[in-house]
Coordinates of C-alpha atoms and ligand atoms in Angstrom, one line a residue:
M59 CA 148.7 67.7 94.5
A60 CA 147.3 67.4 98.0
S61 CA 144.9 70.1 98.8
R62 CA 145.6 71.9 102.1
I63 CA 143.9 74.2 104.5
A64 CA 145.7 76.3 107.0
I65 CA 144.0 77.7 110.1
V66 CA 145.5 80.7 111.9
R67 CA 144.4 82.8 114.8
G68 CA 144.9 86.6 115.1
V69 CA 147.2 88.4 117.6
P70 CA 145.3 89.7 120.6
D71 CA 145.8 93.1 122.3
T72 CA 147.2 91.2 125.3
F73 CA 149.9 89.4 123.2
C74 CA 152.7 91.2 125.2
D75 CA 151.6 89.0 128.2
A76 CA 152.2 85.8 126.4
L77 CA 154.1 83.1 128.4
S78 CA 157.8 83.0 128.1
M79 CA 160.4 80.8 129.9
V80 CA 162.8 83.7 130.0
H81 CA 161.4 87.3 130.3
P82 CA 162.3 88.9 126.9
L83 CA 165.1 91.5 127.2
V84 CA 163.3 93.7 124.6
P85 CA 159.6 93.7 125.1
V86 CA 157.2 92.3 122.4
D87 CA 156.1 95.0 120.0
L88 CA 152.4 94.3 119.3
E89 CA 152.3 96.3 116.1
V90 CA 155.3 94.5 114.7
A91 CA 154.0 91.2 115.8
R92 CA 150.8 91.8 113.9
L93 CA 152.7 92.8 110.7
Q94 CA 154.9 89.7 111.0
H95 CA 151.8 87.5 111.5
E96 CA 150.2 89.0 108.4
T97 CA 153.3 88.3 106.3
Y98 CA 153.4 84.7 107.6
V99 CA 149.7 84.3 106.7
E100 CA 150.3 85.7 103.2
V101 CA 153.1 83.3 102.7
L102 CA 150.9 80.4 103.7
A103 CA 148.1 81.6 101.5
G104 CA 150.4 81.2 98.5
L105 CA 151.0 77.6 99.4
V106 CA 147.6 76.2 100.4
K107 CA 144.1 76.2 99.0
E108 CA 142.5 78.1 101.8
V109 CA 143.5 80.0 104.9
I110 CA 140.8 80.1 107.7
R111 CA 141.4 83.1 110.0
L112 CA 140.0 82.7 113.5
P113 CA 139.7 85.9 115.5
A114 CA 142.0 86.6 118.5
D115 CA 140.7 86.5 122.0
N116 CA 142.2 89.0 124.5
K117 CA 141.5 86.5 127.3
Y118 CA 144.2 84.3 125.8
P119 CA 147.5 86.1 125.2
D120 CA 149.0 83.0 123.6
C121 CA 146.1 82.3 121.2
P122 CA 148.1 82.9 118.0
F123 CA 150.0 79.7 118.8
I124 CA 147.1 77.6 117.4
E125 CA 149.3 74.6 116.7
D126 CA 149.2 73.7 120.4
T127 CA 145.4 73.3 120.5
A128 CA 145.0 70.3 118.1
V129 CA 146.7 67.5 116.3
V130 CA 145.4 66.8 112.8
I131 CA 146.4 63.8 110.7
G132 CA 144.3 63.1 107.7
N133 CA 140.6 63.2 108.6
R134 CA 141.1 62.9 112.3
A135 CA 141.7 65.6 114.8
L136 CA 142.6 65.4 118.5
I137 CA 141.7 68.5 120.4
T138 CA 144.3 69.0 123.0
H139 CA 144.2 70.1 126.6
P140 CA 147.1 72.6 126.7
G141 CA 149.7 72.1 129.3
A142 CA 149.7 75.7 130.6
T143 CA 146.6 76.6 132.7
S144 CA 146.4 80.1 131.2
R145 CA 146.0 78.5 127.8
Q146 CA 143.3 76.0 128.7
G147 CA 140.2 77.2 126.8
E148 CA 142.0 78.3 123.7
E149 CA 140.9 75.0 122.1
V150 CA 137.2 75.7 122.2
V151 CA 137.0 77.7 119.0
I152 CA 139.4 75.4 117.3
R153 CA 137.1 72.4 118.1
E154 CA 134.3 74.3 116.4
A155 CA 136.3 75.1 113.3
L156 CA 137.6 71.6 112.9
T157 CA 134.1 70.2 113.4
Q158 CA 132.8 72.5 110.7
L159 CA 135.4 71.1 108.4
G160 CA 133.9 67.6 109.0
L161 CA 136.9 66.1 110.8
D162 CA 136.5 63.1 113.0
I163 CA 137.1 64.7 116.4
S164 CA 138.3 63.3 119.8
E165 CA 139.6 65.2 122.8
V166 CA 142.3 65.0 125.5
E167 CA 140.7 64.8 128.9
C168 CA 142.0 65.7 132.3
P169 CA 144.5 64.9 133.8
G170 CA 146.0 64.5 130.3
T171 CA 147.7 67.5 128.7
I172 CA 149.3 67.9 125.3
D173 CA 150.6 70.9 123.4
G174 CA 150.6 70.3 119.7
G175 CA 154.1 71.7 119.5
D176 CA 155.2 68.4 121.0
V177 CA 153.8 66.4 118.2
L178 CA 155.8 65.7 115.1
Y179 CA 154.3 63.7 112.2
A180 CA 157.0 63.0 109.7
S181 CA 157.4 60.2 107.1
G182 CA 154.1 58.7 108.3
M183 CA 155.6 58.3 111.8
L184 CA 154.3 60.0 114.9
F185 CA 156.6 61.4 117.6
V186 CA 155.5 63.0 120.8
G187 CA 157.7 65.0 123.2
K188 CA 157.2 64.2 126.8
S189 CA 157.7 67.7 128.2
R190 CA 156.7 70.2 130.8
R191 CA 153.5 70.6 128.7
T192 CA 152.7 67.1 127.5
N193 CA 152.2 64.3 130.1
A194 CA 151.8 60.5 129.9
A195 CA 148.1 60.7 130.3
G196 CA 147.9 63.1 127.3
I197 CA 150.1 60.8 125.2
E198 CA 147.6 57.9 125.8
F199 CA 144.9 60.1 124.3
L200 CA 147.1 60.7 121.3
Q201 CA 147.7 57.0 120.7
K202 CA 143.9 56.3 121.0
A203 CA 143.1 59.1 118.6
F204 CA 145.5 57.7 115.9
P205 CA 145.4 54.0 116.5
D206 CA 146.9 53.1 113.1
V207 CA 150.2 54.8 113.8
K208 CA 152.6 53.9 116.6
V209 CA 153.4 56.9 118.8
H210 CA 157.1 57.2 119.6
I211 CA 157.8 59.0 122.8
I212 CA 160.8 61.3 122.9
R213 CA 161.9 63.0 126.1
V214 CA 162.2 66.8 125.7
L215 CA 165.5 67.5 127.4
D216 CA 165.6 71.3 126.8
G217 CA 163.4 74.0 125.4
L218 CA 159.6 74.2 125.4
H219 CA 158.5 71.6 122.9
L220 CA 159.8 68.7 120.7
K221 CA 159.3 70.9 117.6
S222 CA 161.1 73.8 119.2
V223 CA 164.3 72.0 118.3
I224 CA 163.4 69.4 115.6
S225 CA 161.2 69.7 112.5
E226 CA 160.8 68.0 109.1
I227 CA 162.3 69.9 106.2
A228 CA 162.2 67.3 103.4
P229 CA 161.2 63.6 103.1
Q230 CA 163.1 61.6 105.7
T231 CA 165.0 64.7 106.7
L232 CA 164.9 66.6 110.0
A233 CA 166.3 69.9 110.9
V234 CA 167.8 69.6 114.3
E235 CA 169.0 72.4 116.5
D236 CA 172.8 72.2 117.0
S237 CA 172.7 71.6 120.8
V238 CA 173.5 68.6 123.0
A239 CA 169.9 68.2 124.1
A240 CA 168.5 68.3 120.6
A241 CA 171.2 65.8 119.4
A242 CA 170.2 63.4 122.1
M243 CA 166.5 63.8 121.2
F244 CA 167.4 63.1 117.5
D245 CA 169.4 60.0 118.6
E246 CA 166.3 58.8 120.4
I247 CA 164.2 59.2 117.2
Q248 CA 166.9 57.3 115.2
E249 CA 167.0 54.6 117.7
Q250 CA 163.3 54.1 117.6
T251 CA 163.1 54.2 113.8
N252 CA 166.2 52.2 112.9
G253 CA 168.0 55.3 111.7
H254 CA 165.2 56.4 109.3
F255 CA 166.1 60.1 109.1
K256 CA 168.8 62.3 107.7
I257 CA 169.9 65.1 110.0
V258 CA 170.4 68.7 109.0
K259 CA 172.1 70.4 112.0
T260 CA 170.9 74.0 112.3
D261 CA 172.7 76.6 114.4
G262 CA 170.8 79.2 116.4
A263 CA 168.0 78.8 119.0
G264 CA 164.7 78.2 117.2
A265 CA 166.2 77.9 113.7
A266 CA 165.3 74.3 113.5
N267 CA 161.6 75.0 113.8
T268 CA 160.3 75.2 110.2
V269 CA 157.0 74.6 108.4
L270 CA 157.0 72.2 105.6
V271 CA 154.1 72.7 103.1
G272 CA 154.5 70.3 100.1
D273 CA 158.0 70.8 98.9
T274 CA 158.4 74.3 100.4
V275 CA 160.0 75.1 103.7
I276 CA 159.2 78.2 105.6
C277 CA 162.1 79.1 107.8
S278 CA 162.9 81.8 110.2
A279 CA 164.5 84.9 108.8
T280 CA 165.4 86.1 112.3
L281 CA 167.8 83.4 113.3
G282 CA 170.3 83.6 110.5
L283 CA 173.0 81.2 111.9
P284 CA 174.7 79.8 110.0
A285 CA 175.0 83.1 108.3
D286 CA 172.3 82.2 105.8
L287 CA 169.7 79.9 107.0
E288 CA 167.9 80.0 103.7
A289 CA 171.0 78.8 101.8
H290 CA 171.5 76.2 104.4
F291 CA 168.1 74.7 103.9
K292 CA 168.2 75.0 100.1
Q293 CA 170.8 72.3 100.1
H294 CA 168.0 69.9 101.2
A295 CA 164.6 71.4 100.4
K296 CA 163.2 72.3 97.0
H297 CA 161.9 75.8 97.9
V298 CA 162.7 77.8 101.0
I299 CA 160.9 81.0 102.2
P300 CA 162.3 82.9 105.1
V301 CA 159.8 84.8 107.3
N302 CA 160.7 87.1 110.2
I303 CA 158.9 86.3 113.4
S304 CA 161.2 88.0 115.9
E305 CA 158.3 89.1 118.1
F306 CA 157.0 85.5 118.4
H307 CA 160.4 84.1 119.2
K308 CA 160.5 86.5 122.2
V309 CA 157.7 84.5 123.8
D310 CA 159.0 81.0 122.8
G311 CA 157.0 80.8 119.6
G312 CA 158.2 79.4 116.3
L313 CA 156.9 79.1 112.8
T314 CA 155.0 75.8 113.3
C315 CA 153.1 77.2 116.3
L316 CA 151.3 79.8 114.2
S317 CA 149.2 77.5 112.1
L318 CA 147.3 74.2 111.9
L319 CA 147.7 72.5 108.6
I320 CA 145.1 70.1 107.3
E321 CA 145.8 67.9 104.4
R322 CA 142.9 66.3 102.6
Ligands
CIR197 C1 153.7 79.3 125.4 O1 154.5 79.3 126.2 O2 152.8 78.4 125.4 C2 153.7 80.2 124.2 N1 154.3 81.5 124.7 C3 154.6 79.7 123.1 C4 154.0 78.5 122.4 C5 154.8 78.0 121.3 N2 154.1 76.9 120.7 C6 154.7 76.0 120.0 O3 156.0 75.9 120.0 N3 154.0 75.1 119.4

């Protein structure tokens, strides 16, 4: 079995000021967010060899969304330059942590920007969303960092990131939000890979963002459409664990955003 490490970052006191495309109708509850984060970390701890917890930094309200700060494949890590100016700088402690783990590090430099939420590595293939956060210059750094894999560029037609609406739930199988934009993005993936993937359409905004660890899928317990998301995914994945991250959804966060997974 592959040995995995997960890195997570705590929820700062300023989390209620995290960025969101639409101001949440019900404000973020900091205490609930911290409890939900803890549950998420505990679930991960049951699936990986080690969880490294990095401390929150009140200067960065979005710092729990650690996925956006690095792309790790095998022994290589690309430290990103996040697309939102208020998030630039979050990556500094991540660089230190990944260096300590002995990864081979490279960095996105200005004017390149990438958010890790736009990078999907599935079936040994690398997809990057060109989005409001990830630009062409950033994508060039991604290709340079991982020269052995072709980077497939997918235009993000709606939502924040590529993985906001598409994620891997089983070998050759992608969960795809049941929306016109996500369907077009999936079609683009299929076109570029000669129809490599099976689609599992998933109803509800954010419900298609899942974390796959080995043969276990962590899915959102908040967005239960169709009525039982867990049952929906169980038809395709071996094990499914629902986790409630309602407070993170309020600021456009999903399950993948809350960790960096390193396979070694
Ligand atoms: C942001 O707008 O940057 C955060 N509020 C949400 C980031 C979500 N990250 C992700 O999907 N990878």
